[in-house]
mmCIF file of C-alpha atoms in Angstrom:
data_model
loop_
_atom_site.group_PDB
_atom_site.id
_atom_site.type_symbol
_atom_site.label_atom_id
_atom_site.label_comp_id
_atom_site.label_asym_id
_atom_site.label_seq_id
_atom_site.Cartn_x
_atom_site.Cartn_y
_atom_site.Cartn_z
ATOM 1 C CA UNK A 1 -3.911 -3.982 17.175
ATOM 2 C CA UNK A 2 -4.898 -0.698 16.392
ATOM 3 C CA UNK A 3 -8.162 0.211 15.824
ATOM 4 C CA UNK A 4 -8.342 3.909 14.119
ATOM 5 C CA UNK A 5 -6.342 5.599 11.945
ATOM 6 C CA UNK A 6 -5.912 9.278 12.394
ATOM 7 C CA UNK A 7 -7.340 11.983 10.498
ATOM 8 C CA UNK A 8 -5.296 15.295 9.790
ATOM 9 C CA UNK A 9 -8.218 18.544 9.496
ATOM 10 C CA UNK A 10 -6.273 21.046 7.112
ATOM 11 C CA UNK A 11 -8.170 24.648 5.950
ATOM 12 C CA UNK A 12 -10.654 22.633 3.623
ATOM 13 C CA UNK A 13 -8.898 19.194 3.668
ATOM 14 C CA UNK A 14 -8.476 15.887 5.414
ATOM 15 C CA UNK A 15 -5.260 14.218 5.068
ATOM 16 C CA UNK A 16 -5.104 10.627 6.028
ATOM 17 C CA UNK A 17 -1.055 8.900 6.398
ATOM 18 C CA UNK A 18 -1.757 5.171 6.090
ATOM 19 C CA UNK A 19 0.780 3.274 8.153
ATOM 20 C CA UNK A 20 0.003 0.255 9.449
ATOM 21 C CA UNK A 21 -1.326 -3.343 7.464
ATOM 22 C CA UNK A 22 -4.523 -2.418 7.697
ATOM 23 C CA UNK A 23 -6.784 -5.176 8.973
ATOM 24 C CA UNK A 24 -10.632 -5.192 7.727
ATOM 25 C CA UNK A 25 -11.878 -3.678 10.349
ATOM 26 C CA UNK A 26 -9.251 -0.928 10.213
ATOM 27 C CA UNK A 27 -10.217 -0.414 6.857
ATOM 28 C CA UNK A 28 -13.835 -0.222 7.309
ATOM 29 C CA UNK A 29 -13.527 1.849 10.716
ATOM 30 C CA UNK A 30 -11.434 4.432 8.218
ATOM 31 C CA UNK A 31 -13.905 4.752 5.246
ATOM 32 C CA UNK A 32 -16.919 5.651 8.523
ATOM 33 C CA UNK A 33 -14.814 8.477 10.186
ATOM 34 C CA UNK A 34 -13.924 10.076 6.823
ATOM 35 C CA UNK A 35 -17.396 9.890 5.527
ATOM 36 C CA UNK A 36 -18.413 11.289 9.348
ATOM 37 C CA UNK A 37 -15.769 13.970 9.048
ATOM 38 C CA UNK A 38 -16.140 15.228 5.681
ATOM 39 C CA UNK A 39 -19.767 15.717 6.485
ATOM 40 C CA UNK A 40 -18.865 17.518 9.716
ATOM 41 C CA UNK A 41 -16.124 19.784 8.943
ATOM 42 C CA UNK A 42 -17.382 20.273 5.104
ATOM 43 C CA UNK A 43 -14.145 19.423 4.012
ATOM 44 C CA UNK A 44 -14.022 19.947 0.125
ATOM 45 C CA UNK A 45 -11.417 17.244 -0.257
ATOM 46 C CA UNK A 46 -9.281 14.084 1.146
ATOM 47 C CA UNK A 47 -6.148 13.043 0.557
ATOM 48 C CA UNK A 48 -4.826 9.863 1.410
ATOM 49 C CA UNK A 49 -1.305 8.562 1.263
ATOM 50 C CA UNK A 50 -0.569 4.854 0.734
ATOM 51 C CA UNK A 51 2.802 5.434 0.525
ATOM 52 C CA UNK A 52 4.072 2.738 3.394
ATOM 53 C CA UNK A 53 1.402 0.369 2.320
ATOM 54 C CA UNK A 54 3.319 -2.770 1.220
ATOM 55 C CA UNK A 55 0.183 -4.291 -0.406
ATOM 56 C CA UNK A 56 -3.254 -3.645 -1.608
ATOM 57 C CA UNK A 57 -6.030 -6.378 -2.045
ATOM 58 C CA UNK A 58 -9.314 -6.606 -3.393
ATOM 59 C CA UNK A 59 -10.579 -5.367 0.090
ATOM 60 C CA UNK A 60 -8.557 -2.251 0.361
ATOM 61 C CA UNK A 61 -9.103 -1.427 -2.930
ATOM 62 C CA UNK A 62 -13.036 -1.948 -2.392
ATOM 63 C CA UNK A 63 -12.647 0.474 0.200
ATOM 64 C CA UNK A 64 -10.290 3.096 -1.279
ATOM 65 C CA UNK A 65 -13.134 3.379 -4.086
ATOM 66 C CA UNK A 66 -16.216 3.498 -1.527
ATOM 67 C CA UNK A 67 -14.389 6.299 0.307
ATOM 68 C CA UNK A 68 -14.079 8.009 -2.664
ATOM 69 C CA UNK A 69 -17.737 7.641 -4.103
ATOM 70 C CA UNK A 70 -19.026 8.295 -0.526
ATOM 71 C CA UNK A 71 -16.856 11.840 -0.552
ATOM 72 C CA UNK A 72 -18.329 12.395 -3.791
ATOM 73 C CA UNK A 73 -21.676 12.418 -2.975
ATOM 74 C CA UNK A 74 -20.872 14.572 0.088
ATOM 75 C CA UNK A 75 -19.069 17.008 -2.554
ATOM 76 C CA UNK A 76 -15.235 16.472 -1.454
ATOM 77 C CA UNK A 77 -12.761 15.358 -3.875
ATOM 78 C CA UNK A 78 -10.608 12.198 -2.919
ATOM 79 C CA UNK A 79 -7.441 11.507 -4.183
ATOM 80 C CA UNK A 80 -4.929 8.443 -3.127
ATOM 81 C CA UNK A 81 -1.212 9.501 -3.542
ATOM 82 C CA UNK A 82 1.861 7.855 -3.169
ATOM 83 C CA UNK A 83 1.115 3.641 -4.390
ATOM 84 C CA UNK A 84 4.351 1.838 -4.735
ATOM 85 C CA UNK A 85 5.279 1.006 -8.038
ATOM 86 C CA UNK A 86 5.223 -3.302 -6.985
ATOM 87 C CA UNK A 87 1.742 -2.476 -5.421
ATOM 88 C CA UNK A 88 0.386 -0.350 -9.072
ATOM 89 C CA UNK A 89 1.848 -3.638 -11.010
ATOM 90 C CA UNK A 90 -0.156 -6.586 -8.490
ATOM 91 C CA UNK A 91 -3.076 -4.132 -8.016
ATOM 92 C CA UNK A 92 -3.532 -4.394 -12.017
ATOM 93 C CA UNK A 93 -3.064 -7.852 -12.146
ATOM 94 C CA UNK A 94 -4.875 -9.015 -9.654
ATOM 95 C CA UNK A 95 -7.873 -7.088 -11.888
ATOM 96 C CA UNK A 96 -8.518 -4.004 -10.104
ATOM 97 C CA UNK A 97 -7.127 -0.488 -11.561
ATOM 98 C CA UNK A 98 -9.042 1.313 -9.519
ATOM 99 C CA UNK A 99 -11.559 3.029 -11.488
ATOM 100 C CA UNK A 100 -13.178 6.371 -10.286
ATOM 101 C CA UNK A 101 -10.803 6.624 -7.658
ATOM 102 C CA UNK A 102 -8.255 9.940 -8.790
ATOM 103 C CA UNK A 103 -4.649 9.173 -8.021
ATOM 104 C CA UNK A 104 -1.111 10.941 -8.188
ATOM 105 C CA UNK A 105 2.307 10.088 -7.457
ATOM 106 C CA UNK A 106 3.034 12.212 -4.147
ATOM 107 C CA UNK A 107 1.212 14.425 -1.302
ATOM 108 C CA UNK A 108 2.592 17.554 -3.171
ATOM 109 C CA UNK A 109 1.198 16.614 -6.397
ATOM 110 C CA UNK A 110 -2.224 15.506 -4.918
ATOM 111 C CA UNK A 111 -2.774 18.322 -2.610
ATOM 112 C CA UNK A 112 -2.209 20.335 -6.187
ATOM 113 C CA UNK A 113 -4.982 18.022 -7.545
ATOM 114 C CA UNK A 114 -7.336 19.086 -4.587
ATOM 115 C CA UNK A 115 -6.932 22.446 -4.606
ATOM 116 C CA UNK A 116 -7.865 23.064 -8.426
ATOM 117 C CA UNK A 117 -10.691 24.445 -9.065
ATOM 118 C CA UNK B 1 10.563 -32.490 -4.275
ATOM 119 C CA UNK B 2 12.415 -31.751 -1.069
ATOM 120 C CA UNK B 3 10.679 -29.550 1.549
ATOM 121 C CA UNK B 4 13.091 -27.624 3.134
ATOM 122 C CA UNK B 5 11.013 -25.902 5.814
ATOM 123 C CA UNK B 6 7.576 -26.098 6.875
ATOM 124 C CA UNK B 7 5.027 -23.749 9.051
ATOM 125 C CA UNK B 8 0.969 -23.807 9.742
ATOM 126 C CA UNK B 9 -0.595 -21.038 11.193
ATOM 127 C CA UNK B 10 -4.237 -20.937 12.228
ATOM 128 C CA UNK B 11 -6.376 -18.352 10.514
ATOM 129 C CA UNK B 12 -10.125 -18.027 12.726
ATOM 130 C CA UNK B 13 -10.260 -13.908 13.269
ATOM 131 C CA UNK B 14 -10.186 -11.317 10.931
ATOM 132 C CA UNK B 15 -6.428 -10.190 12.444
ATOM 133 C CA UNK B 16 -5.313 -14.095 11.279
ATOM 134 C CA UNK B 17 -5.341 -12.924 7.662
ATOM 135 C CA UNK B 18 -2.862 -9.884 8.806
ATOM 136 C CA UNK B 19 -0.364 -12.385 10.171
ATOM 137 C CA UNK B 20 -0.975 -14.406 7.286
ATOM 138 C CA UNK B 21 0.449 -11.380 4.529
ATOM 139 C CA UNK B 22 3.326 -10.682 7.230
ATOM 140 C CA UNK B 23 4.439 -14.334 7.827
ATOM 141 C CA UNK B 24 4.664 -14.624 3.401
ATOM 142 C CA UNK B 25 6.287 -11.348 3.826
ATOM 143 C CA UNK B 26 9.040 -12.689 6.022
ATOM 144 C CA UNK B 27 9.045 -16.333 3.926
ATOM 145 C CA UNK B 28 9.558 -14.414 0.761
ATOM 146 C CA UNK B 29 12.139 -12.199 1.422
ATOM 147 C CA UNK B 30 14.297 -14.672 3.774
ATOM 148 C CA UNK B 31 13.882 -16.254 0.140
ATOM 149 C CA UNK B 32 14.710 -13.328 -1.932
ATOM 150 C CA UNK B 33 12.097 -13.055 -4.129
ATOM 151 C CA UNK B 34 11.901 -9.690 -6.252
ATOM 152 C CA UNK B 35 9.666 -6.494 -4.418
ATOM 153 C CA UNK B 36 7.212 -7.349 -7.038
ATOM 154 C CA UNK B 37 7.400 -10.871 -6.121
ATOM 155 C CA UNK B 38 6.694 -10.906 -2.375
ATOM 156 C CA UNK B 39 3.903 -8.425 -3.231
ATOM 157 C CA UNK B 40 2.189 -10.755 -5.424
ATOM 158 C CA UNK B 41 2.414 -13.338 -3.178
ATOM 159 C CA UNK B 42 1.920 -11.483 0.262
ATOM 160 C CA UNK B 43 -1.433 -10.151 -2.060
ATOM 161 C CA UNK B 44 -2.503 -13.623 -3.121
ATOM 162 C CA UNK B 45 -2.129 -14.896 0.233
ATOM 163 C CA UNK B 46 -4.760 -11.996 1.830
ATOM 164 C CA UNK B 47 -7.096 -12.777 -1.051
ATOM 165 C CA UNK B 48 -7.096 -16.566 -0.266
ATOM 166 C CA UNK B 49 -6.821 -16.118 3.857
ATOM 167 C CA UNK B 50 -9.953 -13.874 3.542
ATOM 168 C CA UNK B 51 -11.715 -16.058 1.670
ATOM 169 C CA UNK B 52 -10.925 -19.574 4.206
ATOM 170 C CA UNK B 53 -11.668 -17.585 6.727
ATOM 171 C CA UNK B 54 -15.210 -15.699 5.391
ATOM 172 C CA UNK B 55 -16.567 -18.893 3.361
ATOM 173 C CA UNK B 56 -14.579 -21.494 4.684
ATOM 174 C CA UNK B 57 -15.177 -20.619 8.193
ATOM 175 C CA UNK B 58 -11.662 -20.800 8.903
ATOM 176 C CA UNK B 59 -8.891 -23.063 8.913
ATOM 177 C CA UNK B 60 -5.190 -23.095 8.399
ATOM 178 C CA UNK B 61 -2.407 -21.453 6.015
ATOM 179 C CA UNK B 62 0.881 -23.739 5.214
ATOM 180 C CA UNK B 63 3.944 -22.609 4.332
ATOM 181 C CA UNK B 64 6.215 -24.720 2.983
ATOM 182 C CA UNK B 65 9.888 -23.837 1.187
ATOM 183 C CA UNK B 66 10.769 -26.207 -1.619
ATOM 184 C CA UNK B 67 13.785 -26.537 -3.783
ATOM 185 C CA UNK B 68 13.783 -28.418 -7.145
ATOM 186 C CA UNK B 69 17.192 -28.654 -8.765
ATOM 187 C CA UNK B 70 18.221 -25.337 -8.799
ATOM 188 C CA UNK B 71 14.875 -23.269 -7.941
ATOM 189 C CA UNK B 72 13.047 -22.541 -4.917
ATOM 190 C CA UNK B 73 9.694 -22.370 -4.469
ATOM 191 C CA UNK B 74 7.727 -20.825 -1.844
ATOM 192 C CA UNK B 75 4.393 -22.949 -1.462
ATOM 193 C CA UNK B 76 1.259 -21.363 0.374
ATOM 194 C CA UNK B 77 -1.374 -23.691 1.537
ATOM 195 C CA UNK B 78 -4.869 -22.831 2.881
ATOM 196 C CA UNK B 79 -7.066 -25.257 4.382
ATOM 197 C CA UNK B 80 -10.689 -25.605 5.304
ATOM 198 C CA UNK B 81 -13.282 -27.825 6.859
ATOM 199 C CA UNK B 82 -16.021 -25.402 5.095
ATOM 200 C CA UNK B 83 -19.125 -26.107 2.748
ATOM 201 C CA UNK B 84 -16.860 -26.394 -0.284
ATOM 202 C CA UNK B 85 -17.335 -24.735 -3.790
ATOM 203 C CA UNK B 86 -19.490 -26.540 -6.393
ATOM 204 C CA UNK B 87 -18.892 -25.161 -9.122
ATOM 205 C CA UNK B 88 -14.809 -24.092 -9.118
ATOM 206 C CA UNK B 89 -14.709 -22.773 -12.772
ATOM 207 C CA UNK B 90 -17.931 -20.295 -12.023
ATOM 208 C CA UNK B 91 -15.880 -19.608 -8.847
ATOM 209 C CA UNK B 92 -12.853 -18.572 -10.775
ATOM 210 C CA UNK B 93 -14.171 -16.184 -13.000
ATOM 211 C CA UNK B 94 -13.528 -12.925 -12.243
ATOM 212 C CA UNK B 95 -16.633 -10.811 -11.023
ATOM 213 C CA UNK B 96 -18.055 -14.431 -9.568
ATOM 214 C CA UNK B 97 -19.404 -13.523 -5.490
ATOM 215 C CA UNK B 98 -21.403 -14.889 -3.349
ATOM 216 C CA UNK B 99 -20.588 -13.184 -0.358
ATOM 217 C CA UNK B 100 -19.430 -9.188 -0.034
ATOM 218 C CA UNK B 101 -16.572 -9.252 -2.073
ATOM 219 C CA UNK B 102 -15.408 -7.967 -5.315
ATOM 220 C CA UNK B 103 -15.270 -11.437 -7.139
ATOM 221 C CA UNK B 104 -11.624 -11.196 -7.497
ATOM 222 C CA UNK B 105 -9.937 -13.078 -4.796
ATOM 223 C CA UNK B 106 -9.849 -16.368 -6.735
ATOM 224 C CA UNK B 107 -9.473 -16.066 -10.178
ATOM 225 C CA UNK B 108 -7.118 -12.787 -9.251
ATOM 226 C CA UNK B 109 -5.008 -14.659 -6.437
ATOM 227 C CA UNK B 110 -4.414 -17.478 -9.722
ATOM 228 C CA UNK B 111 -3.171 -14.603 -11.862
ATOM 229 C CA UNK B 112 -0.420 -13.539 -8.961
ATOM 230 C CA UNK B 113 1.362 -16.851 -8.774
ATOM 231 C CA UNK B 114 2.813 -19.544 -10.417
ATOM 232 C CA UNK B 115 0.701 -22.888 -9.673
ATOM 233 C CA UNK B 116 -2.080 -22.467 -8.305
ATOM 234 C CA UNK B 117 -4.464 -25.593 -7.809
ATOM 235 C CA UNK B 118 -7.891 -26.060 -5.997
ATOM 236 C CA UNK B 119 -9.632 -28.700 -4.923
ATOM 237 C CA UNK B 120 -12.738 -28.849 -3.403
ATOM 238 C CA UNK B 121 -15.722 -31.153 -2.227
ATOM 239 C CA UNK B 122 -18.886 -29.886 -1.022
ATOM 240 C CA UNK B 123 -19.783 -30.562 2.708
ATOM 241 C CA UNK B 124 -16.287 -31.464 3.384
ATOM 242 C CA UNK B 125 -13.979 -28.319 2.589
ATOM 243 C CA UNK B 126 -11.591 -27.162 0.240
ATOM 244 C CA UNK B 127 -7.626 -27.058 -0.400
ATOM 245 C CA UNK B 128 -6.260 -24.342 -2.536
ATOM 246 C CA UNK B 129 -2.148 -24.602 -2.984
ATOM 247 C CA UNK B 130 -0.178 -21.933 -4.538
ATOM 248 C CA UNK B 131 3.279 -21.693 -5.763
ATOM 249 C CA UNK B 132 5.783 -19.248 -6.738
ATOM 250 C CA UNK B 133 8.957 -20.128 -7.995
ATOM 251 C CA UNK B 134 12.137 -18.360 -8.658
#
């Protein structure tokens, strides 16, 4: 299985593609490089786009929001782009709607988000 | 009830509870369930894997496909020899961890299907089943 997922360096961005089902590890390995390379490139904001990701537990979710607190406190924006609309409707049922974590529907719109202010 | 087909697959590593969500994947749309469907269950299914295999220790997932008159039902069995819960309402309730979770997997995997029903006895292990019909 694979054991990284890439990481795109953009001007003042990172842009992450997720494509595979994401085991833990995978997930956990992910939310260390970002952290790692938002500190080392002083990237100002993330984007990542969940677009092909057929589901999203507890565990993703968990962390989806940890990457985005930990980018906080390192002053980059994070913003997840592109959840399926059967993923939104178990994600909210399952109890988790993602709070603190800024979303929008595609990479054009949240690369718009990111580059605000 | 007739059982119509029937699978166990082991779940001891962390990559087990992938092949879990892709094997209900496959199961649920050989069985045509809605996208929202199979997503609910595929979820429910990585909540409950995770869960045998972090507290639980491990065990086994069963699929089984049922019919009843006219519906099917996909039935999703998980399995372990672990220390058991004892206290399953506390358990339930959502925001309820004792490990590194969010305290969602239970009471959130019961809100994704149809039946869901848990037994457990301490020492000895616990049986969770869960249904979806359509």
């Amino acid at each position: 299985m694979q054991d990284r997922i890439p990481i795109l360096h953009m001007s003042n961005f990172l842009l992450v593609t997720i494509q595979v089902d994401m085991h833990d590890r995978l997930a956990l390995q992910l939310q260390d490089d970002l952290t790692s390379k938002i500190s080392a490139t002083g990237a100002r904001g993330v984007l990542i786009d969940i677009s092909s990701l057929e589901m999203v537990d507890s565990f993703i979710g968990r962390v989806l929001g940890n990457i985005s607190s930990m980018s906080r406190v390192l002053d980059a924006k994070t913003v997840v782009v592109g959840m399926q609309p059967a993923v939104a409707i178990t994600l909210v049922e399952l109890g988790l709607s993602l709070p603190g974590i800024l979303t929008a529907l595609n990479v054009a719109k949240g690369m718009e988000l990111l580059s605000r202010d | 009830m007739p059982t119509l087909k029937s699978e166990v697959q082991p779940v001891v590593t962390e990559n087990d509870i992938v092949y879990v969500r892709q094997n209900v994947r496959k199961w649920a749309v050989e069985m045509k369930f809605s996208l929202v469907d199979q997503t609910k269950m595929v979820t429910a299914a990585s909540e409950l894997a995770r869960n045998l295999l972090i507290y639980g220790g491990g065990g086994e997932v069963r699929l089984e496909q049922l019919q009843e008159g006219s519906r099917m039902g996909l039935r999703v069995m998980f399995v372990d020899q672990g220390p058991g819960i004892p206290d399953i309402e506390q358990a339930l309730k959502d925001g309820f961890t004792s490990g590194k979770g969010m305290g969602l997997g239970l009471g959130g995997a019961k809100r994704l299907v149809t039946d869901f029903d848990i037994k457990s006895i301490v020492g000895q292990g616990t049986s969770i089943t869960t249904t979806k019909w359509r």
